[in-house]
Coordinates of C-alpha atoms in Angstrom, one line a residue:
M79 CA 0.1 0.0 -0.1
H80 CA 1.0 3.2 -0.5
Q81 CA 2.3 6.1 2.4
V82 CA -1.1 7.8 1.8
E83 CA -3.3 4.9 1.4
T84 CA -2.3 3.3 4.5
L85 CA -2.3 6.8 6.6
A86 CA -5.6 7.1 5.3
L87 CA -6.6 3.6 6.7
L88 CA -4.9 4.2 10.0
L89 CA -6.9 7.5 10.4
A90 CA -9.9 5.9 9.6
A91 CA -9.5 3.1 12.4
V92 CA -8.6 5.2 14.8
G93 CA -12.4 6.7 14.2
I94 CA -14.1 3.7 14.1
V95 CA -12.3 2.1 16.9
G96 CA -13.1 5.5 19.1
V97 CA -16.8 5.0 17.5
L98 CA -17.1 1.5 19.0
A99 CA -15.3 2.3 22.2
E100 CA -17.6 4.9 23.1
R101 CA -20.5 2.3 21.9
F102 CA -19.8 -0.2 23.9
K103 CA -17.8 1.6 26.8
A104 CA -14.8 -0.8 26.1
P105 CA -11.4 0.5 26.7
L106 CA -10.1 2.8 23.9
P107 CA -6.1 1.5 24.0
M108 CA -6.9 -2.2 24.1
L109 CA -9.3 -2.2 21.3
L110 CA -6.7 0.2 19.5
I111 CA -4.2 -2.6 20.0
F112 CA -6.2 -5.2 18.9
A113 CA -7.4 -3.2 15.8
G114 CA -3.6 -3.3 15.2
V115 CA -3.1 -6.6 15.4
L116 CA -6.1 -7.6 12.9
L117 CA -4.5 -4.9 10.6
S118 CA -1.6 -6.8 10.4
L119 CA -3.1 -9.8 9.6
I120 CA -4.8 -8.7 6.4
P121 CA -3.2 -9.8 3.2
N122 CA -1.4 -7.0 1.4
G123 CA -2.3 -4.9 4.2
P124 CA -0.2 -2.1 5.8
Q125 CA 3.1 -2.9 6.1
I126 CA 4.8 -0.5 8.1
E127 CA 8.4 -0.4 9.1
L128 CA 8.4 1.7 12.1
D129 CA 10.9 4.2 12.5
P130 CA 11.5 4.3 16.3
E131 CA 12.6 8.6 15.0
L132 CA 9.1 8.9 14.1
I133 CA 7.9 8.2 17.5
F134 CA 10.1 10.2 19.2
F135 CA 10.3 13.3 16.8
V136 CA 6.8 13.2 15.8
I137 CA 4.5 11.3 18.6
L138 CA 6.3 11.7 21.4
P139 CA 6.7 16.1 21.8
P140 CA 3.1 17.1 21.1
L141 CA 1.6 14.3 23.6
L142 CA 4.2 14.7 26.5
Y143 CA 4.0 18.5 25.9
I144 CA 0.2 18.6 26.5
E145 CA 0.5 16.1 29.6
A146 CA 2.9 18.5 31.6
Y147 CA 1.0 21.7 30.3
Q148 CA -2.0 20.1 32.0
T149 CA 0.1 19.2 35.2
P150 CA -0.4 21.7 37.9
W151 CA 3.4 22.4 38.7
R152 CA 2.4 23.7 42.4
K153 CA 1.1 20.4 43.1
L154 CA 3.6 18.2 41.1
K155 CA 6.4 20.3 43.5
D156 CA 4.5 19.3 46.7
V157 CA 5.1 15.8 45.8
G158 CA 8.5 15.9 44.4
D159 CA 9.8 13.8 46.6
L160 CA 7.9 10.8 45.6
V161 CA 8.1 11.7 42.2
S162 CA 12.1 11.8 42.4
A163 CA 12.0 8.4 44.3
Q164 CA 9.8 6.9 41.9
A165 CA 11.5 8.5 38.5
I166 CA 15.2 8.1 39.7
G167 CA 15.3 5.6 42.6
L168 CA 12.6 2.9 41.2
V169 CA 13.7 3.0 37.7
I170 CA 17.3 2.0 38.7
V171 CA 15.9 -0.7 41.0
T172 CA 14.2 -2.1 38.0
I173 CA 17.0 -1.8 35.7
F174 CA 18.9 -4.3 37.6
G175 CA 16.1 -6.2 39.3
V176 CA 14.8 -7.3 36.0
A177 CA 17.9 -7.9 34.3
A178 CA 19.2 -10.6 37.1
A179 CA 15.2 -12.3 36.4
L180 CA 16.0 -12.6 33.0
K181 CA 19.7 -13.8 33.4
M182 CA 18.5 -16.1 35.5
V183 CA 15.7 -17.7 33.1
I184 CA 18.7 -17.4 30.3
P185 CA 21.9 -17.9 32.2
G186 CA 23.8 -17.5 29.0
M187 CA 22.7 -14.1 28.6
P188 CA 25.3 -11.4 28.8
W189 CA 25.0 -8.8 31.9
A190 CA 24.9 -6.0 29.2
I191 CA 22.1 -7.2 27.1
A192 CA 19.8 -8.2 30.8
L193 CA 20.5 -4.6 31.6
T194 CA 19.7 -3.4 28.3
F195 CA 16.1 -4.9 28.6
G196 CA 15.8 -4.0 32.1
A197 CA 16.1 -0.2 30.8
I198 CA 13.6 -0.8 28.1
V199 CA 10.5 -1.8 30.6
S200 CA 11.7 0.4 33.4
P201 CA 9.9 3.9 32.5
T202 CA 6.3 4.3 32.7
D203 CA 4.8 5.5 30.1
A204 CA 3.2 9.0 30.4
V205 CA 0.9 8.3 27.0
S206 CA -0.5 5.0 28.2
V207 CA -0.8 6.2 31.9
S208 CA -3.2 9.1 30.5
A209 CA -5.2 7.0 28.4
V210 CA -5.8 4.5 30.9
T211 CA -6.5 6.2 33.9
R212 CA -8.7 8.6 32.2
G213 CA -12.0 8.9 33.7
A214 CA -10.6 6.6 36.3
T215 CA -11.5 7.5 40.0
I216 CA -8.5 7.8 41.5
P217 CA -7.2 10.4 44.2
A218 CA -5.9 13.6 43.4
K219 CA -2.9 13.6 45.0
T220 CA -2.0 9.8 43.9
M221 CA -2.9 11.0 40.4
D222 CA -0.6 13.7 40.5
I223 CA 2.0 11.2 41.3
I224 CA 1.3 8.8 38.9
R225 CA 1.6 11.9 36.3
G226 CA 4.9 13.3 37.5
E227 CA 6.0 9.9 37.9
S228 CA 5.7 8.9 34.2
L229 CA 6.6 12.7 32.9
V230 CA 10.1 12.4 34.0
N231 CA 11.3 8.8 34.5
D232 CA 11.9 8.5 30.2
A233 CA 15.1 10.3 31.0
T234 CA 16.3 7.9 33.8
G235 CA 15.2 4.6 31.8
L236 CA 17.1 6.1 28.7
V237 CA 20.1 7.1 30.1
G238 CA 20.6 3.5 31.3
Y239 CA 19.0 2.1 27.9
Q240 CA 22.0 4.4 25.9
A241 CA 25.1 3.0 28.6
A242 CA 23.7 -0.9 28.7
V243 CA 23.7 -0.7 24.7
A244 CA 27.2 0.6 24.7
A245 CA 28.6 -1.7 27.0
A246 CA 26.8 -4.8 24.6
V247 CA 28.4 -3.2 21.3
T248 CA 31.6 -2.4 22.8
G249 CA 32.0 -4.9 25.9
V250 CA 33.1 -1.8 28.2
F251 CA 30.6 -0.2 31.0
S252 CA 31.8 3.0 33.3
V253 CA 29.5 3.7 36.2
W254 CA 31.0 7.2 36.0
N255 CA 30.1 7.8 32.8
A256 CA 26.7 6.8 33.0
G257 CA 26.1 8.8 36.2
G258 CA 27.7 11.8 34.3
S259 CA 25.3 11.3 31.4
L260 CA 22.3 10.9 33.7
L261 CA 23.3 14.3 35.4
Y262 CA 23.8 16.4 32.3
V263 CA 21.3 14.8 30.0
G264 CA 18.5 15.1 33.0
L265 CA 19.8 18.6 34.3
G266 CA 20.3 20.1 31.2
G267 CA 16.9 18.9 29.6
V268 CA 15.5 20.7 32.7
G269 CA 17.5 24.3 32.3
L270 CA 17.3 24.5 28.3
G271 CA 13.2 23.4 28.7
L272 CA 12.9 26.4 31.2
I273 CA 14.7 29.0 29.4
L274 CA 12.8 27.9 26.1
G275 CA 9.7 28.1 27.9
L276 CA 10.7 31.5 29.1
F277 CA 11.2 32.3 25.7
L278 CA 8.1 31.3 23.9
R279 CA 6.2 32.2 27.0
R280 CA 7.2 36.1 26.1
I281 CA 6.6 35.3 22.3
R282 CA 3.0 34.0 23.4
T283 CA 2.6 36.6 25.2
E284 CA 3.3 39.7 22.9
V285 CA 1.5 38.0 20.0
S286 CA -2.3 38.9 19.7
H287 CA -3.3 37.6 16.2
R288 CA -5.1 34.6 17.3
P289 CA -4.3 31.8 14.4
S290 CA -0.3 33.1 15.1
E291 CA -1.2 32.4 18.9
I292 CA -2.6 29.0 18.0
I293 CA 0.6 28.0 15.4
A294 CA 3.2 29.0 18.3
S295 CA 1.2 27.0 20.7
F296 CA 1.7 23.6 18.1
L297 CA 5.1 24.4 17.2
S298 CA 6.5 25.0 20.7
P299 CA 7.0 20.8 21.8
F300 CA 8.8 20.5 18.3
V301 CA 10.9 23.6 19.0
V302 CA 11.8 22.4 22.5
Y303 CA 12.5 19.0 21.3
L304 CA 15.1 19.7 18.4
A305 CA 16.9 22.2 20.3
A306 CA 17.7 19.6 23.4
E307 CA 18.4 17.0 20.4
H308 CA 21.2 19.4 19.0
F309 CA 22.3 20.2 22.4
K310 CA 22.8 16.5 23.5
V311 CA 20.3 16.8 26.6
S312 CA 17.3 14.6 27.0
G313 CA 14.5 16.2 24.5
I314 CA 11.6 14.3 26.5
I315 CA 12.7 16.6 29.8
A316 CA 13.0 19.5 28.0
V317 CA 9.5 19.2 26.5
V318 CA 8.0 18.5 29.8
S319 CA 10.0 21.0 31.9
A320 CA 8.7 23.4 29.2
G321 CA 5.4 22.4 28.9
L322 CA 5.2 22.7 32.9
L323 CA 6.2 26.4 32.8
L324 CA 3.6 27.4 29.9
G325 CA 1.0 25.4 31.8
A326 CA 1.5 27.3 35.1
H327 CA 1.4 30.9 33.1
G328 CA -1.1 29.6 30.2
P329 CA -4.3 31.2 31.6
R330 CA -2.4 34.5 31.4
M331 CA -1.1 34.3 28.2
L332 CA -3.7 33.6 25.6
S333 CA -7.3 35.2 24.8
S334 CA -10.1 33.2 25.8
S335 CA -11.3 32.7 22.2
A336 CA -7.2 31.7 21.1
R337 CA -7.2 29.3 24.2
V338 CA -11.2 27.6 23.4
Q339 CA -10.0 27.2 19.7
A340 CA -6.3 25.5 20.6
R341 CA -7.7 23.5 23.1
A342 CA -10.4 22.0 20.8
N343 CA -7.3 21.3 18.1
W344 CA -4.9 20.1 20.6
D345 CA -7.7 17.6 21.6
S346 CA -8.0 16.4 18.1
I347 CA -4.4 16.0 17.6
A348 CA -3.7 14.5 21.0
Y349 CA -6.6 11.5 20.4
I350 CA -5.4 11.1 16.7
L351 CA -1.6 10.6 17.6
N352 CA -2.8 8.6 21.0
G353 CA -4.7 6.4 18.4
F354 CA -1.6 6.0 16.0
T355 CA 0.5 5.3 19.3
F356 CA -1.6 2.2 20.2
L357 CA -2.6 1.0 16.4
L358 CA 1.3 0.7 16.0
I359 CA 2.0 -1.2 19.0
G360 CA -0.5 -3.9 17.9
L361 CA 0.8 -3.7 13.9
E362 CA 4.2 -4.7 15.7
V363 CA 2.7 -8.0 17.3
K364 CA 3.2 -10.4 14.0
P365 CA 6.3 -9.3 12.5
V366 CA 7.8 -9.5 16.3
A367 CA 6.4 -12.8 16.6
L368 CA 7.5 -14.4 13.5
K369 CA 11.1 -13.3 14.4
V370 CA 11.2 -15.3 17.6
L371 CA 9.7 -18.6 16.5
K372 CA 13.0 -20.1 16.9
Y373 CA 12.8 -20.2 20.5
P374 CA 11.4 -22.4 22.5
L375 CA 7.6 -21.7 23.5
D376 CA 8.2 -22.6 27.3
Q377 CA 11.5 -20.2 27.2
L378 CA 9.7 -17.5 25.7
V379 CA 6.5 -18.1 28.4
V380 CA 8.7 -18.3 31.7
S381 CA 10.8 -15.4 30.3
A382 CA 7.7 -13.4 30.0
I383 CA 5.9 -13.8 33.2
V384 CA 8.9 -13.9 34.9
V385 CA 10.2 -10.4 33.7
I386 CA 6.7 -9.5 34.3
A387 CA 6.3 -10.8 37.9
T388 CA 9.5 -8.9 38.8
S389 CA 8.6 -5.8 38.0
L390 CA 5.2 -5.9 39.6
V391 CA 7.0 -6.8 42.8
L392 CA 9.6 -4.2 42.5
R393 CA 7.1 -1.5 42.0
L394 CA 5.0 -2.6 45.1
V395 CA 7.6 -3.2 47.1
W396 CA 9.8 0.0 46.4
T397 CA 6.3 2.0 46.6
Y398 CA 5.6 0.8 49.8
V399 CA 9.1 1.4 51.4
T400 CA 9.1 4.9 50.0
Y401 CA 5.9 6.1 51.5
Q402 CA 6.6 4.5 54.6
S403 CA 10.4 6.1 54.7
R404 CA 8.3 9.2 55.2
R405 CA 7.9 9.0 58.7
L406 CA 11.2 9.5 59.1
I407 CA 11.0 13.0 58.2
G408 CA 7.4 13.7 59.8
Q409 CA 5.7 13.6 56.5
P410 CA 1.9 11.7 56.3
V411 CA 2.1 8.0 54.9
P412 CA -0.2 7.5 52.2
S413 CA -3.0 4.7 53.2
W414 CA -1.9 1.2 51.6
K415 CA -4.7 1.4 49.2
R416 CA -3.2 4.3 47.6
V417 CA -0.2 2.0 47.4
I418 CA -1.9 -0.4 45.4
I419 CA -3.3 2.2 43.5
F420 CA 0.1 3.1 42.6
S421 CA 1.4 0.0 41.7
W422 CA -0.7 -1.1 39.8
C423 CA -0.7 2.0 37.2
G424 CA 2.7 1.3 36.2
M425 CA 1.4 1.0 32.4
R426 CA 4.6 0.7 29.9
G427 CA 3.9 2.2 25.8
V428 CA 5.3 3.7 23.4
V429 CA 8.4 4.6 24.7
S430 CA 9.7 1.0 25.9
L431 CA 8.6 0.5 22.0
A432 CA 10.9 2.5 20.3
A433 CA 13.7 2.2 22.7
A434 CA 13.4 -1.6 21.8
L435 CA 13.5 -1.0 17.7
S436 CA 16.3 1.4 18.5
L437 CA 18.3 -1.5 19.3
P438 CA 21.2 -1.9 16.8
L439 CA 21.3 -4.8 14.3
T440 CA 25.3 -5.9 14.9
I441 CA 27.6 -5.2 17.7
S442 CA 31.7 -4.1 17.2
G443 CA 32.6 -7.3 15.6
G444 CA 30.0 -7.6 13.0
E445 CA 28.4 -10.5 14.8
P446 CA 24.8 -9.8 15.2
F447 CA 23.2 -8.0 18.3
P448 CA 22.5 -11.1 20.7
Y449 CA 18.9 -11.7 21.8
R450 CA 17.7 -8.6 20.0
N451 CA 14.1 -10.3 18.7
L452 CA 13.5 -12.0 21.9
L453 CA 14.4 -8.5 23.9
I454 CA 11.8 -6.8 21.5
F455 CA 9.4 -9.3 21.9
L456 CA 9.4 -9.8 25.7
T457 CA 8.9 -5.8 25.2
I458 CA 5.8 -6.0 23.6
V459 CA 4.5 -8.6 25.7
V460 CA 5.4 -6.3 28.8
I461 CA 3.5 -3.6 26.9
A462 CA 0.3 -5.8 26.3
F463 CA -0.2 -6.7 29.8
S464 CA 0.5 -3.6 31.3
L465 CA -2.4 -2.2 29.0
F466 CA -5.0 -5.0 28.8
V467 CA -4.2 -6.6 32.1
Q468 CA -3.4 -3.7 34.5
G469 CA -5.4 -1.3 32.6
G470 CA -8.5 -3.7 31.8
T471 CA -8.7 -4.2 35.5
L472 CA -8.3 -0.8 36.7
P473 CA -11.7 -0.2 37.7
F474 CA -12.3 -3.6 39.6
V475 CA -9.2 -2.9 41.4
L476 CA -10.7 0.7 42.5
R477 CA -13.9 -0.4 43.0
M478 CA -12.3 -3.3 45.3
L479 CA -10.4 -1.1 47.3
N480 CA -13.5 0.7 48.2
L481 CA -11.9 4.2 48.8
D482 CA -13.3 6.1 51.9
P483 CA -15.3 9.3 50.6
E484 CA -12.7 11.4 52.0
E485 CA -10.8 10.7 49.4
M486 CA -13.0 10.6 46.4
N487 CA -15.0 13.6 47.1
A488 CA -14.7 15.6 43.5
E489 CA -18.0 16.5 43.3
E490 CA -18.4 17.9 46.5
T491 CA -15.1 20.0 45.5
E492 CA -16.7 21.5 42.2
R493 CA -19.9 22.3 44.2
M494 CA -18.4 24.3 46.7
V495 CA -16.0 25.7 44.0
R496 CA -19.2 27.2 41.9
L497 CA -20.6 28.5 44.7
K498 CA -16.9 30.2 45.7
L499 CA -17.4 31.4 42.2
T500 CA -21.1 32.6 42.5
K501 CA -20.4 34.6 45.8
E502 CA -17.5 36.1 44.2
A503 CA -19.7 37.2 41.3
I504 CA -22.1 38.6 43.5
R505 CA -19.7 40.5 45.6
A506 CA -18.0 42.1 42.0
L507 CA -21.4 43.1 40.7
D508 CA -22.4 44.5 44.1
E509 CA -18.7 46.4 44.6
A510 CA -19.3 47.8 40.8
A511 CA -22.8 49.4 41.6
T512 CA -21.4 51.1 44.7
R513 CA -18.3 52.3 42.9
E514 CA -20.3 53.1 39.4
G515 CA -23.4 54.5 41.3
M516 CA -25.7 51.8 39.3
D517 CA -29.2 52.0 40.6
R518 CA -29.5 48.5 42.6
T519 CA -33.3 48.3 42.4
D520 CA -32.9 48.3 38.6
P521 CA -34.8 45.3 36.9
T522 CA -31.9 44.6 34.4
F523 CA -28.9 44.7 37.6
Q524 CA -31.6 42.6 39.7
R525 CA -32.1 39.8 37.1
V526 CA -28.4 39.5 36.6
V527 CA -27.9 39.3 40.2
N528 CA -30.9 36.6 40.7
T529 CA -29.1 34.6 37.7
Y530 CA -26.0 34.1 40.0
V531 CA -28.0 33.7 43.3
H532 CA -30.5 30.9 41.7
V533 CA -28.3 29.2 39.4
A534 CA -25.0 28.4 40.4
T535 CA -23.4 28.3 37.2
L536 CA -21.4 30.0 34.6
N537 CA -24.3 30.7 32.3
M538 CA -25.3 33.6 30.3
V539 CA -28.0 36.0 31.1
A540 CA -31.0 36.4 28.4
R541 CA -31.5 39.7 27.5
D542 CA -33.2 42.2 25.1
E543 CA -31.5 45.0 23.0
T544 CA -32.2 47.7 25.0
E545 CA -30.5 45.9 27.7
N546 CA -27.6 44.6 25.9
E547 CA -24.9 47.6 27.5
M548 CA -25.7 47.2 31.0
V549 CA -26.2 43.2 30.6
T550 CA -22.9 43.0 28.7
K551 CA -21.2 44.9 31.4
L552 CA -22.4 43.4 34.4
E553 CA -21.5 40.1 32.8
T554 CA -17.8 41.3 32.2
I555 CA -17.4 42.3 35.5
A556 CA -18.8 38.9 36.9
V557 CA -16.5 37.0 34.8
D558 CA -13.7 38.9 35.1
S559 CA -13.8 38.4 38.7
Q560 CA -14.6 34.9 39.0
R561 CA -11.4 34.4 36.6
R562 CA -9.2 36.0 39.0
V563 CA -10.8 33.8 42.1
L564 CA -10.3 30.6 39.9
L565 CA -6.5 31.1 39.0
N566 CA -5.7 32.1 42.9
M567 CA -7.3 28.7 43.5
R568 CA -5.6 26.9 40.9
D569 CA -2.4 28.9 42.1
S570 CA -3.0 27.7 45.6
N571 CA -3.4 23.9 45.4
E572 CA -7.2 24.4 46.2
I573 CA -8.7 22.8 43.2
D574 CA -7.0 20.2 40.9
E575 CA -6.4 20.5 37.3
H576 CA -9.3 19.3 35.7
L577 CA -11.5 21.0 37.6
F578 CA -9.9 24.5 36.6
Q579 CA -9.4 23.3 33.4
Q580 CA -13.3 22.7 33.2
L581 CA -14.6 26.1 34.8
Q582 CA -11.7 28.1 32.8
N583 CA -13.3 26.7 29.7
E584 CA -17.1 27.3 31.0
L585 CA -15.5 31.0 31.4
D586 CA -13.6 31.1 28.1
L587 CA -17.2 30.6 26.4
A588 CA -19.0 33.2 28.3
D589 CA -16.3 35.6 27.8
M590 CA -16.5 34.6 24.0
H591 CA -20.2 34.9 24.1
I592 CA -19.8 38.7 25.4
R593 CA -17.7 39.7 23.0
A594 CA -19.5 38.1 20.0
I595 CA -22.7 40.2 21.3
V596 CA -20.4 43.3 21.4
L597 CA -19.6 43.0 18.1
Q598 CA -23.1 42.2 16.7
S599 CA -24.1 45.6 18.5
D600 CA -21.1 47.6 16.8

């Protein structure tokens, strides 16, 4: 099939599977992987040679950027110790633990090869974690740690991967070189991402042309990633750092209309790229399976079970020990239920797949890279298990744990926030009436105020042409005051990012509605 036809087929598959997933309430990532497997079985169907650089340069930057953009920086900072323990400590433990387990099953495998596989499957994947946990009733703080870990642990895993591959190819391994590389790549990525984030923030603040605002938003992750690659630092960490910084200032950078349009476009792009990601995983199953037919079936099964079990046990034990260690510094210790949830949300995904497919074909002497096809096969199995078994059973696990009401009070929080915004709107209207000498007994003024009194929502007030000017002025005052309070609540960690985005979108739509009426009346 030609490339254009293949792309059209994959895009159609994403759309069709999305409709089926919504219709039958099925997990979208699992259906997409299954669809990818089916497509690979079609005679003369799409034969895709998956280029790892396509993942690292085209798919990952925008997906990681939008995940970071929507992650509250202040909340991530509050759980920074736990995120660091998972993103660095757990990754290193997983690399060595999985390597030891695999070498136990296959004694003839060199340590460098086993460590390479450990590094491949060590990081969780932000795209997979986001897709699987979307809509799940997970406590907000636990979700912050899960998202934070998946955003930053790629750098640790990829540095370990590069060191292990170099040792496998050349036969030389240096702990000091690996440690120094991790520091340079990680810290360099953070620094460059923040510098470019500040630069992009300045540009986007100065631009008032809506299409240009949106174009700048879409180009941001690619500019940051390519710059990071140029300076040989972590492109993933740089994109995440820039996304966190721009996300923290985003509500103050863009106009309401630009933000609404950009959000809609980003949602579509993220949906398509996510769909392609899971389809590509499914498409790789057949060619990878054909390449490992020379291995005994029992060896494949035992190897898969051992590495999966090892990674699960290591994650559970490390998380429990990390949480319990907080007692030593007088910090609150999360409940055992949160330990279970966190341990079960370690999904692997496209980063691990890209790393496995990036394995060199030969080593320094010209011989084939040892166990290359086996490592790719085991990577696919680990990814599939994490998405199908862990992701598929996550709702059941959450129901079984029966989380305490105080841990799951999202609806009550939303009601309280809406009430606070309503009170702020009424206060601002009353203050405006005093400041500008408005008649509080005026029927129009009373109707605007009563709308907020009786309806704790951000809906607009009905009006006729004779009331346009006054109602518009009052609505603008109310929306602006609510936006200020909402931003303050977000900055002080009173609300989570999901609720903030939801209410900000309502205010943006209200603001656009007001501006549209003003334009019509001019």
